[in-house]
Every structure is written in structure tokens, then in C-alpha cells.
DNA sequence: TATAAAAACGAACATACGTTCTTTTATTTT
DNA sequence: AAAATAAAAGAACGTATGTTCGTTTTTATA
């Protein structure tokens, strides 16, 4: 046997990425074998190396792509909002939506940080920090304008992110609660948490 | 060579548990090799089997012990509190304290769920559900008494747990914020989230 | 249409893994 | 003090893993 009829590099690579994403999400990077991945895509193990350099590079590629897309989408979602309250609402809605829609990428992006080689990890950690800084800036602005009352901006940032991100680990898109309701509930939780109202 | 002078079963098992906890926390269950674990404890790989049955059993043992301790400690912490507001404060304080002190156990207890054999996983998932139910009950009571205004108790439960648990992934005990301040901040965040105040 | 490049196969390599087994020595029990 | 048990060593087994390589066939280029 040899090259298969109809085979195309771009298509195969996309299939490898998708299958890799799913397998790493389900079993973890270490537990995913390239033989299993190859079988899923319909290839022999060695043939994977026509498309990826190493297993590690595939992982980094998946996470890096995710982080870039996440940041670009966020900046688009925040465009046009100037008032801190509106920005915070926009952030919350975006974060929830994205984390529900890209559940697997998000999960891998944090759970598999430790599976990355040090240099690769550093790059991703930097991008994560940039994302956090966006929320930090909103809280800072709201504090300056008097809209928010926050004891410690960094703590509030992490608390909010932790709460919102935690959702994607249990939320069931086909379940009892629809996305709009979920966003509404959390907008209130987040706003109440940073608003003076005693 | 053979049995080492001063060797004792109980001590060695404790050392295996501690080293296993640390290694799984750092690298993940799949990435931790028994050879590395043995080296850490100062044993030959085969000698581990005088103390553990399998690698899988060690993982289950660590997580199961953690869950049992968690539940017992929670019930002790909630004792004596009857008013929903007080119960919720007690829950928050306990949850934070425990999750900061037992960071590694907590992390493994959720991150390595997927590395458990199905039967083992079922047991742990049941215990987790029991823990969640404690918070659910507090919110239900507060809703019945009129102290809390919660749109959906299950959602609020998960949101609160997600927020509080997320903290243990970044909190630095030796850092800028001391534990009391952290608890105070989060008690406010949680209470505001479930209290009517518009 | 001839030639170069791409994409697959299939076999193989070196290594590492969880685990088992036999043997030896230290500790505990009688 | 003798016998039984527990805990370690050390070697080995079978298997699985990431990866490489030579070959073959299909697609793209000239």
C-alpha cells in the first residue's frame, strides 16, 4: 500500500487536530497514544509524522491556537463598551459563551499546562496572563469611576474567573438551563460581588 | 542485598503515599512512573508491591481518604450553626481553609477522576455529590427562611463551589494576602451573590 | 506528458512501563 | 533461641510507546 486516493494534507491535519483535541480532552495528553490517534483518523501511526513534528508539538499547537483565538474574540467582544458596568457585563457574557462553546479547548488549555515543555508553557502562561489583565483593567476602571467597590482587584479577578470558568466543567448545553439564563444569573452574581450595596 | 535495617511497613507506606501525592500533583497520574516513585522513597520498583496492590489502587486510596476526611471535617465545621447566613459563612470559611491546606489532595481529587477505573470513579463521584448536597441544603434553607434570594439553587451551588475551589489553584499561602482576608473577601462575595439587595 | 513533491504504508528500533518472581536479610512471634 | 513473617533487593517478562526509515503510489508542478 501507499498514498491513498483522495488524500489531502490540509484535510488530514484538520482531522488529526480534531481527533487529538477530543482524545486529550477525554483521556489526557499522557494517556492519549499516537496509535489510538492514528486509528481514529484512519492512518498508520508513522503517517502522522507527515503532518506533525512530535506529539508535544501537537499539544502546543492546539493550546496556542486556542489562546490566540480567545484573545482576539475577547477584544472584539469588548469593542464599543466604555462604561465599566457594561464592559463587565460584556466580559461575563463573552467568557461564558466562549467557554461553553469551546469547552474542550478551554479544559485542555489549563489542565494540560503541566504537559507542556517549559518553553512552550511559558508562552501559554504569558497569553493567559494577558487575558486576565483584560478583566483586571475593567475592575480598575470601575473602581476609579466609583462604580465598583473592590477590596483587592487581583483577588476579585481570580475569583470571578474561577467562578465563570468552573461552569464549563459541568454545564450541559442541552440541559435544564439555557444559555441566556445562565448568563443573566452570572452577570448578577459578578456585578453584585463588585458593587457597593450594604 | 535484602531487607534494610530499620525498615517498617507503616513508615514506608506513609512515605509512598506522600511521595505519590506529590508526584501525581506535579505530573499527573499517567505521567508518574512507579520507578520514579520508588526512587523518591528509596526503594526498588518491585519493592513497592509489598505495600500497594497496583498503581491504580494507590490513586484510589489517596482520593478516597481525601474525600472521607473532607466530609467528616465539613460536618464538624457546620456543627452548631443553624441560621442559614451563619451556615453559609461557616461553609465558605471551611471550604477555603481546607482547600488551601490540602491543595494537592483537592486537585488530584478532581483532575484525576478520569484516571480512576469506572467502579472506583463511581464511588468518588458519589462522595462529591454528597459534599455538594451540603451546600445545596444551606441555600435551600436560606431560601425557605427568606434570607437568600436564589434563582436556581443548583446553579448557585456550582457557581459558588467553582469560585471557591478555583482559588486553590492560584492562592499562595506565603503571598500578599493572608488567609483571614481571603476568607473575608469571599464571604462577602458569596453572601452578596445570594442576598437580595437591589 | 514527464518530473517532483506529498502522503500514505508497513516494518522496525530503542526505550520505558507496570508487574512478577526468587532470594536474602531483618524483624516479630512463639 | 528457633520459627515464621515481613520487607527489601535485583533480575526479568511481556507489552506498549514515540519515533524513524525505506518504499510505493497519488497528486501537483513544469
Short mmCIF file of C-alpha atoms (C1' of nucleotides) in Angstrom, two decimals:
data_model
loop_
_atom_site.label_atom_id
_atom_site.label_comp_id
_atom_site.label_asym_id
_atom_site.label_seq_id
_atom_site.Cartn_x
_atom_site.Cartn_y
_atom_site.Cartn_z
CA UNK A 1 0.00 0.00 0.00
CA UNK A 2 0.95 3.67 -0.14
CA UNK A 3 -0.64 7.04 -0.65
CA UNK A 4 -4.42 6.76 -0.52
CA UNK A 5 -6.66 8.10 -3.27
CA UNK A 6 -8.21 11.43 -2.36
CA UNK A 7 -5.80 12.12 0.46
CA UNK A 8 -5.06 15.78 1.09
CA UNK A 9 -2.63 17.27 3.56
CA UNK A 10 -4.87 20.03 4.83
CA UNK A 11 -7.82 17.72 5.45
CA UNK A 12 -5.74 15.13 7.24
CA UNK A 13 -4.12 17.68 9.51
CA UNK A 14 -7.53 19.08 10.40
CA UNK A 15 -8.73 15.57 11.22
CA UNK A 16 -5.66 14.96 13.37
CA UNK A 17 -6.28 18.20 15.27
CA UNK A 18 -9.92 17.41 15.88
CA UNK A 19 -9.27 13.83 16.97
CA UNK A 20 -6.34 14.92 19.10
CA UNK A 21 -8.47 17.56 20.79
CA UNK A 22 -11.17 15.04 21.61
CA UNK A 23 -8.81 12.34 22.82
CA UNK A 24 -6.75 14.67 25.00
CA UNK A 25 -9.97 16.10 26.43
CA UNK A 26 -11.26 12.63 27.24
CA UNK A 27 -8.16 10.87 28.45
CA UNK A 28 -5.46 13.48 28.96
CA UNK A 29 -2.31 14.10 26.98
CA UNK A 30 -0.20 11.42 28.62
CA UNK A 31 -2.92 8.83 28.29
CA UNK A 32 -3.50 9.51 24.61
CA UNK A 33 -1.36 7.29 22.43
CA UNK A 34 -0.40 8.19 18.89
CA UNK A 35 -1.55 4.75 17.82
CA UNK A 36 -5.03 5.49 19.11
CA UNK A 37 -4.96 8.90 17.45
CA UNK A 38 -3.84 7.38 14.15
CA UNK A 39 -6.59 4.75 14.30
CA UNK A 40 -9.18 7.47 14.95
CA UNK A 41 -8.04 9.35 11.85
CA UNK A 42 -7.65 6.20 9.75
CA UNK A 43 -3.89 6.22 9.41
CA UNK A 44 -0.89 4.15 10.36
CA UNK A 45 0.98 5.63 13.36
CA UNK A 46 4.01 6.58 11.31
CA UNK A 47 1.92 8.50 8.82
CA UNK A 48 1.06 11.07 11.46
CA UNK A 49 4.57 12.39 11.05
CA UNK A 50 3.75 13.69 7.60
CA UNK A 51 1.67 16.31 9.40
CA UNK A 52 3.03 16.82 12.89
CA UNK A 53 6.59 17.04 14.14
CA UNK A 54 6.06 15.45 17.55
CA UNK A 55 3.28 14.63 19.97
CA UNK A 56 4.36 17.58 22.10
CA UNK A 57 4.12 19.95 19.15
CA UNK A 58 0.55 18.83 18.51
CA UNK A 59 -0.41 19.66 22.08
CA UNK A 60 1.23 23.06 21.93
CA UNK A 61 -0.36 23.77 18.57
CA UNK A 62 -3.84 23.04 19.96
CA UNK A 63 -3.41 25.16 23.07
CA UNK A 64 -1.67 28.02 21.31
CA UNK A 65 -4.31 28.29 18.61
CA UNK A 66 -6.93 28.33 21.31
CA UNK A 67 -5.30 31.13 23.28
CA UNK A 68 -4.83 33.34 20.23
CA UNK A 69 -8.45 32.88 19.19
CA UNK A 70 -9.63 33.52 22.75
CA UNK A 71 -7.81 36.83 22.99
CA UNK A 72 -8.89 38.05 19.57
CA UNK A 73 -12.52 37.16 20.26
CA UNK A 74 -12.46 38.89 23.62
CA UNK A 75 -11.11 42.13 22.19
CA UNK A 76 -13.83 42.03 19.56
CA UNK A 77 -16.49 41.45 22.24
CA UNK A 78 -15.27 44.35 24.35
CA UNK A 79 -15.18 46.80 21.46
CA UNK A 80 -17.58 49.69 21.83
CA UNK A 81 -18.15 49.30 25.58
CA UNK A 82 -16.75 52.11 27.65
CA UNK A 83 -18.74 52.17 30.90
CA UNK A 84 -17.21 49.70 33.42
CA UNK A 85 -20.57 48.09 34.22
CA UNK A 86 -21.21 47.46 30.53
CA UNK A 87 -17.68 46.20 29.99
CA UNK A 88 -18.02 43.80 32.89
CA UNK A 89 -21.32 42.51 31.55
CA UNK A 90 -19.79 42.07 28.11
CA UNK A 91 -16.83 40.26 29.58
CA UNK A 92 -19.06 37.92 31.56
CA UNK A 93 -21.28 37.13 28.60
CA UNK A 94 -18.31 36.57 26.31
CA UNK A 95 -16.42 34.43 28.79
CA UNK A 96 -19.37 32.16 29.44
CA UNK A 97 -20.31 31.84 25.80
CA UNK A 98 -16.81 31.06 24.66
CA UNK A 99 -16.12 28.65 27.49
CA UNK A 100 -19.31 26.75 26.78
CA UNK A 101 -18.75 26.62 23.05
CA UNK A 102 -15.08 25.70 23.24
CA UNK A 103 -15.28 23.55 26.31
CA UNK A 104 -12.61 21.11 25.21
CA UNK A 105 -10.02 23.69 24.18
CA UNK A 106 -10.52 25.59 27.42
CA UNK A 107 -10.16 22.49 29.54
CA UNK A 108 -7.03 21.32 27.80
CA UNK A 109 -5.65 24.84 27.93
CA UNK A 110 -5.45 24.70 31.69
CA UNK A 111 -5.35 21.01 32.59
CA UNK A 112 -2.51 20.19 30.22
CA UNK A 113 -0.30 23.14 31.05
CA UNK A 114 1.91 20.81 33.00
CA UNK A 115 2.32 18.51 30.00
CA UNK A 116 3.93 21.31 28.02
CA UNK A 117 7.67 21.64 27.73
CA UNK A 118 8.94 24.57 29.79
CA UNK A 119 9.48 26.92 26.84
CA UNK A 120 6.04 26.13 25.45
CA UNK A 121 4.43 26.53 28.84
CA UNK A 122 5.98 29.96 29.29
CA UNK A 123 4.41 31.16 26.06
CA UNK A 124 0.95 29.97 27.07
CA UNK A 125 1.20 31.31 30.61
CA UNK A 126 2.03 34.72 29.15
CA UNK A 127 -1.09 34.64 27.00
CA UNK A 128 -3.23 33.62 29.96
CA UNK A 129 -1.88 36.50 31.93
CA UNK A 130 -2.81 38.86 29.12
CA UNK A 131 -6.37 37.56 29.23
CA UNK A 132 -6.60 38.06 32.99
CA UNK A 133 -5.25 41.56 32.59
CA UNK A 134 -8.26 42.49 30.47
CA UNK A 135 -10.60 41.78 33.40
CA UNK A 136 -8.23 43.44 35.82
CA UNK A 137 -8.35 46.61 33.72
CA UNK A 138 -12.14 46.65 33.74
CA UNK A 139 -12.24 46.32 37.52
CA UNK A 140 -9.62 49.02 37.90
CA UNK A 141 -11.61 51.38 35.69
CA UNK A 142 -14.78 50.69 37.63
CA UNK A 143 -13.01 51.34 40.86
CA UNK A 144 -11.65 54.63 39.57
CA UNK A 145 -15.06 55.73 38.35
CA UNK A 146 -16.68 54.76 41.63
CA UNK A 147 -18.92 52.13 40.05
CA UNK A 148 -17.22 49.23 41.79
CA UNK A 149 -16.13 48.61 45.33
CA UNK A 150 -13.38 46.04 45.31
CA UNK A 151 -11.08 45.32 48.20
CA UNK A 152 -8.38 43.69 46.07
CA UNK A 153 -8.56 43.77 42.29
CA UNK A 154 -6.31 40.76 41.72
CA UNK A 155 -8.28 38.61 44.13
CA UNK A 156 -11.57 39.68 42.60
CA UNK A 157 -10.21 38.93 39.13
CA UNK A 158 -9.22 35.42 40.08
CA UNK A 159 -12.43 34.82 41.99
CA UNK A 160 -14.58 35.88 39.07
CA UNK A 161 -12.55 33.90 36.56
CA UNK A 162 -12.59 30.85 38.78
CA UNK A 163 -16.34 31.01 39.15
CA UNK A 164 -17.07 31.60 35.49
CA UNK A 165 -14.59 29.04 34.23
CA UNK A 166 -15.76 26.43 36.67
CA UNK A 167 -19.07 26.44 34.92
CA UNK A 168 -17.76 24.90 31.76
CA UNK A 169 -16.89 21.79 33.72
CA UNK A 170 -20.47 20.95 34.48
CA UNK A 171 -22.74 22.99 32.21
CA UNK A 172 -24.85 20.85 29.89
CA UNK A 173 -25.92 22.82 26.79
CA UNK A 174 -28.90 20.52 26.28
CA UNK A 175 -29.90 20.65 29.94
CA UNK A 176 -32.43 22.44 32.06
CA UNK A 177 -30.94 25.91 31.86
CA UNK A 178 -30.49 27.76 28.58
CA UNK A 179 -27.51 29.92 27.88
CA UNK A 180 -29.28 33.26 28.20
CA UNK A 181 -30.50 32.38 31.70
CA UNK A 182 -27.04 31.22 32.70
CA UNK A 183 -25.51 34.46 31.51
CA UNK A 184 -28.15 36.51 33.31
CA UNK A 185 -27.59 34.68 36.59
CA UNK A 186 -23.85 35.16 36.43
CA UNK A 187 -23.98 38.76 35.36
CA UNK A 188 -25.89 39.39 38.55
CA UNK A 189 -23.53 37.30 40.67
CA UNK A 190 -20.50 39.09 39.29
CA UNK A 191 -21.96 42.59 39.45
CA UNK A 192 -23.26 42.14 42.98
CA UNK A 193 -19.84 40.94 44.00
CA UNK A 194 -18.16 44.15 42.93
CA UNK A 195 -20.91 46.65 43.70
CA UNK A 196 -21.40 48.51 46.95
CA UNK A 197 -24.80 47.60 48.35
CA UNK A 198 -24.94 47.13 52.07
CA UNK B 1 21.01 -7.07 49.40
CA UNK B 2 17.62 -7.58 51.03
CA UNK B 3 15.54 -6.17 53.86
CA UNK B 4 17.01 -2.91 55.11
CA UNK B 5 17.79 -2.25 58.77
CA UNK B 6 15.14 -0.17 60.45
CA UNK B 7 12.56 -0.75 57.75
CA UNK B 8 8.96 -0.68 58.92
CA UNK B 9 5.85 -1.31 56.88
CA UNK B 10 3.78 1.55 58.25
CA UNK B 11 6.50 4.13 57.73
CA UNK B 12 7.24 3.01 54.19
CA UNK B 13 3.58 3.05 53.21
CA UNK B 14 3.23 6.56 54.57
CA UNK B 15 6.27 7.63 52.58
CA UNK B 16 4.82 6.05 49.44
CA UNK B 17 1.53 7.88 49.97
CA UNK B 18 3.25 11.22 50.49
CA UNK B 19 5.57 10.86 47.54
CA UNK B 20 2.76 9.57 45.35
CA UNK B 21 0.58 12.52 46.30
CA UNK B 22 3.32 14.97 45.40
CA UNK B 23 4.28 13.30 42.14
CA UNK B 24 0.71 12.91 40.92
CA UNK B 25 0.06 16.52 41.86
CA UNK B 26 3.08 17.68 39.91
CA UNK B 27 2.98 15.47 36.86
CA UNK B 28 -0.36 13.71 36.80
CA UNK B 29 -1.19 10.07 37.40
CA UNK B 30 -0.35 8.84 33.91
CA UNK B 31 2.92 10.73 33.86
CA UNK B 32 4.05 9.41 37.23
CA UNK B 33 6.06 6.22 36.87
CA UNK B 34 6.42 3.69 39.64
CA UNK B 35 10.15 3.76 39.05
CA UNK B 36 10.22 7.46 39.86
CA UNK B 37 8.01 6.91 42.89
CA UNK B 38 10.26 4.12 44.13
CA UNK B 39 13.36 6.26 43.69
CA UNK B 40 11.72 9.07 45.65
CA UNK B 41 11.02 6.71 48.56
CA UNK B 42 14.38 5.00 48.30
CA UNK B 43 13.18 1.61 47.11
CA UNK B 44 13.50 -0.66 44.12
CA UNK B 45 10.39 -0.58 41.92
CA UNK B 46 9.36 -4.12 42.77
CA UNK B 47 9.50 -3.43 46.48
CA UNK B 48 6.56 -1.08 46.21
CA UNK B 49 4.38 -4.14 45.85
CA UNK B 50 4.98 -5.08 49.46
CA UNK B 51 2.77 -2.11 50.30
CA UNK B 52 0.42 -1.41 47.41
CA UNK B 53 -1.52 -3.77 45.20
CA UNK B 54 -1.39 -1.74 41.99
CA UNK B 55 -0.74 1.79 40.81
CA UNK B 56 -4.46 2.26 40.35
CA UNK B 57 -5.17 1.21 43.92
CA UNK B 58 -2.72 3.80 45.19
CA UNK B 59 -4.54 6.54 43.31
CA UNK B 60 -7.92 5.42 44.58
CA UNK B 61 -6.60 5.14 48.10
CA UNK B 62 -5.33 8.73 48.03
CA UNK B 63 -8.53 10.19 46.63
CA UNK B 64 -10.85 8.11 48.80
CA UNK B 65 -9.04 9.01 52.01
CA UNK B 66 -9.24 12.65 51.00
CA UNK B 67 -12.97 12.56 50.34
CA UNK B 68 -13.78 10.84 53.62
CA UNK B 69 -11.71 13.34 55.56
CA UNK B 70 -13.25 16.24 53.67
CA UNK B 71 -16.80 15.19 54.51
CA UNK B 72 -16.07 14.50 58.16
CA UNK B 73 -14.31 17.84 58.59
CA UNK B 74 -17.15 19.70 56.92
CA UNK B 75 -19.78 18.18 59.17
CA UNK B 76 -17.68 19.12 62.17
CA UNK B 77 -17.33 22.70 60.88
CA UNK B 78 -21.07 23.07 60.31
CA UNK B 79 -22.00 21.78 63.75
CA UNK B 80 -23.74 24.34 65.93
CA UNK B 81 -24.72 26.69 63.11
CA UNK B 82 -28.42 26.88 62.44
CA UNK B 83 -29.07 30.27 60.80
CA UNK B 84 -28.54 29.99 57.02
CA UNK B 85 -26.33 33.07 56.89
CA UNK B 86 -24.08 31.63 59.59
CA UNK B 87 -24.04 28.23 57.95
CA UNK B 88 -23.05 29.73 54.62
CA UNK B 89 -20.26 31.71 56.26
CA UNK B 90 -19.06 28.60 58.04
CA UNK B 91 -19.16 26.63 54.82
CA UNK B 92 -17.18 29.29 52.96
CA UNK B 93 -14.55 29.55 55.66
CA UNK B 94 -14.20 25.80 55.94
CA UNK B 95 -14.07 25.22 52.22
CA UNK B 96 -11.36 27.82 51.68
CA UNK B 97 -9.29 26.71 54.63
CA UNK B 98 -9.42 23.06 53.71
CA UNK B 99 -8.76 23.67 50.04
CA UNK B 100 -5.74 25.80 50.82
CA UNK B 101 -4.33 23.39 53.36
CA UNK B 102 -4.94 20.28 51.30
CA UNK B 103 -4.29 21.78 47.94
CA UNK B 104 -2.75 18.68 46.44
CA UNK B 105 -5.41 16.25 47.57
CA UNK B 106 -8.15 18.54 46.32
CA UNK B 107 -6.53 18.98 42.96
CA UNK B 108 -5.95 15.30 42.42
CA UNK B 109 -9.45 14.55 43.64
CA UNK B 110 -10.93 16.29 40.66
CA UNK B 111 -8.22 16.28 38.00
CA UNK B 112 -7.56 12.56 38.24
CA UNK B 113 -11.16 11.41 38.32
CA UNK B 114 -10.75 10.27 34.75
CA UNK B 115 -7.76 8.15 35.64
CA UNK B 116 -9.87 6.05 38.00
CA UNK B 117 -11.34 2.74 36.95
CA UNK B 118 -15.11 3.06 36.43
CA UNK B 119 -16.07 1.35 39.69
CA UNK B 120 -13.64 3.48 41.66
CA UNK B 121 -14.79 6.63 39.94
CA UNK B 122 -18.41 5.91 40.80
CA UNK B 123 -17.57 5.74 44.48
CA UNK B 124 -15.74 9.06 44.42
CA UNK B 125 -18.40 10.81 42.36
CA UNK B 126 -20.98 9.75 44.93
CA UNK B 127 -18.94 11.30 47.73
CA UNK B 128 -18.51 14.52 45.78
CA UNK B 129 -22.23 14.71 45.25
CA UNK B 130 -22.75 14.32 48.98
CA UNK B 131 -20.44 17.27 49.60
CA UNK B 132 -22.28 19.45 47.10
CA UNK B 133 -25.57 18.50 48.71
CA UNK B 134 -24.45 20.07 51.98
CA UNK B 135 -24.18 23.48 50.30
CA UNK B 136 -27.39 22.90 48.40
CA UNK B 137 -29.18 22.26 51.70
CA UNK B 138 -27.88 25.50 53.18
CA UNK B 139 -29.09 27.51 50.20
CA UNK B 140 -32.46 25.77 50.29
CA UNK B 141 -32.86 26.58 53.98
CA UNK B 142 -31.92 30.20 53.39
CA UNK B 143 -34.39 30.45 50.59
CA UNK B 144 -37.15 28.98 52.75
CA UNK B 145 -36.37 31.39 55.59
CA UNK B 146 -36.29 34.35 53.25
CA UNK B 147 -32.65 35.12 53.94
CA UNK B 148 -31.49 34.26 50.44
CA UNK B 149 -32.78 35.09 47.01
CA UNK B 150 -31.56 32.47 44.59
CA UNK B 151 -32.89 31.95 41.12
CA UNK B 152 -31.65 28.37 40.83
CA UNK B 153 -30.15 26.57 43.79
CA UNK B 154 -28.19 24.02 41.76
CA UNK B 155 -26.65 26.71 39.59
CA UNK B 156 -25.76 28.82 42.61
CA UNK B 157 -24.22 25.80 44.30
CA UNK B 158 -21.98 25.06 41.35
CA UNK B 159 -21.11 28.70 40.84
CA UNK B 160 -20.07 29.13 44.47
CA UNK B 161 -18.10 25.89 44.53
CA UNK B 162 -16.41 26.74 41.26
CA UNK B 163 -15.37 30.14 42.55
CA UNK B 164 -14.13 28.92 45.91
CA UNK B 165 -12.35 25.88 44.55
CA UNK B 166 -10.72 27.85 41.78
CA UNK B 167 -8.84 29.76 44.41
CA UNK B 168 -6.75 26.83 45.48
CA UNK B 169 -5.22 26.74 42.03
CA UNK B 170 -3.53 30.08 42.40
CA UNK B 171 -3.53 31.07 46.08
CA UNK B 172 -0.07 31.41 47.54
CA UNK B 173 -0.08 30.94 51.34
CA UNK B 174 3.11 32.94 51.68
CA UNK B 175 1.89 35.71 49.40
CA UNK B 176 0.46 39.16 49.73
CA UNK B 177 -2.93 38.20 51.11
CA UNK B 178 -3.35 36.33 54.37
CA UNK B 179 -5.96 33.67 54.87
CA UNK B 180 -8.29 35.69 57.05
CA UNK B 181 -8.52 38.44 54.45
CA UNK B 182 -9.16 35.91 51.73
CA UNK B 183 -11.97 34.35 53.72
CA UNK B 184 -13.49 37.74 54.49
CA UNK B 185 -13.46 38.76 50.84
CA UNK B 186 -15.11 35.57 49.74
CA UNK B 187 -17.69 35.52 52.47
CA UNK B 188 -18.80 38.85 51.14
CA UNK B 189 -18.73 37.73 47.53
CA UNK B 190 -20.77 34.63 48.31
CA UNK B 191 -23.27 36.34 50.59
CA UNK B 192 -23.85 39.21 48.19
CA UNK B 193 -24.44 36.71 45.44
CA UNK B 194 -27.33 35.09 47.27
CA UNK B 195 -28.77 38.09 49.08
CA UNK B 196 -31.48 40.39 47.78
CA UNK B 197 -30.09 43.90 47.60
CA UNK B 198 -31.10 45.89 44.57
"C1'" DT C 1 3.42 14.21 -20.59
"C1'" DA C 2 7.49 13.89 -17.65
"C1'" DT C 3 9.15 15.12 -13.11
"C1'" DA C 4 9.00 16.47 -8.39
"C1'" DA C 5 6.73 16.52 -4.27
"C1'" DA C 6 3.40 14.90 -0.97
"C1'" DA C 7 1.08 11.39 1.67
"C1'" DA C 8 0.41 7.06 2.79
"C1'" DC C 9 2.05 2.04 4.24
"C1'" DG C 10 4.45 -1.37 6.91
"C1'" DA C 11 8.17 -2.82 9.39
"C1'" DA C 12 11.26 -1.88 12.83
"C1'" DC C 13 14.03 0.40 16.83
"C1'" DA C 14 15.18 1.72 21.23
"C1'" DT C 15 13.26 2.60 25.33
"C1'" DA C 16 10.22 2.66 29.21
"C1'" DC C 17 6.45 0.89 31.66
"C1'" DG C 18 3.66 -1.94 35.30
"C1'" DT C 19 4.26 -6.01 37.37
"C1'" DT C 20 6.01 -10.74 38.95
"C1'" DC C 21 9.23 -13.81 40.99
"C1'" DT C 22 13.10 -15.62 43.55
"C1'" DT C 23 16.31 -14.74 47.03
"C1'" DT C 24 18.19 -12.57 51.07
"C1'" DT C 25 18.01 -10.29 55.34
"C1'" DA C 26 15.74 -8.09 59.28
"C1'" DT C 27 12.09 -8.14 62.49
"C1'" DT C 28 8.45 -10.25 65.12
"C1'" DT C 29 6.28 -14.12 67.32
"C1'" DT C 30 6.37 -18.44 69.89
"C1'" DA D 1 16.77 -19.47 70.76
"C1'" DA D 2 14.00 -21.16 66.86
"C1'" DA D 3 10.49 -20.48 63.58
"C1'" DA D 4 7.57 -17.56 60.98
"C1'" DT D 5 6.75 -13.43 58.83
"C1'" DA D 6 7.66 -9.03 56.70
"C1'" DA D 7 10.35 -6.00 53.78
"C1'" DA D 8 13.70 -5.28 50.86
"C1'" DA D 9 16.84 -6.31 46.52
"C1'" DG D 10 17.57 -7.45 41.83
"C1'" DA D 11 16.60 -9.55 37.72
"C1'" DA D 12 13.38 -10.39 34.40
"C1'" DC D 13 8.88 -10.57 31.43
"C1'" DG D 14 5.68 -9.07 28.27
"C1'" DT D 15 3.89 -5.23 26.35
"C1'" DA D 16 3.28 -0.56 24.74
"C1'" DT D 17 5.12 3.80 23.38
"C1'" DG D 18 7.05 7.70 20.44
"C1'" DT D 19 9.52 7.82 16.53
"C1'" DT D 20 12.37 6.68 12.19
"C1'" DC D 21 13.04 4.80 7.72
"C1'" DG D 22 12.63 2.85 3.10
"C1'" DT D 23 9.19 2.06 -0.23
"C1'" DT D 24 5.13 2.86 -3.00
"C1'" DT D 25 1.52 5.38 -5.02
"C1'" DT D 26 -1.06 9.52 -5.74
"C1'" DT D 27 -1.26 14.41 -6.59
"C1'" DA D 28 0.81 18.76 -8.11
"C1'" DT D 29 4.20 21.16 -10.94
"C1'" DA D 30 6.89 22.13 -15.19
#
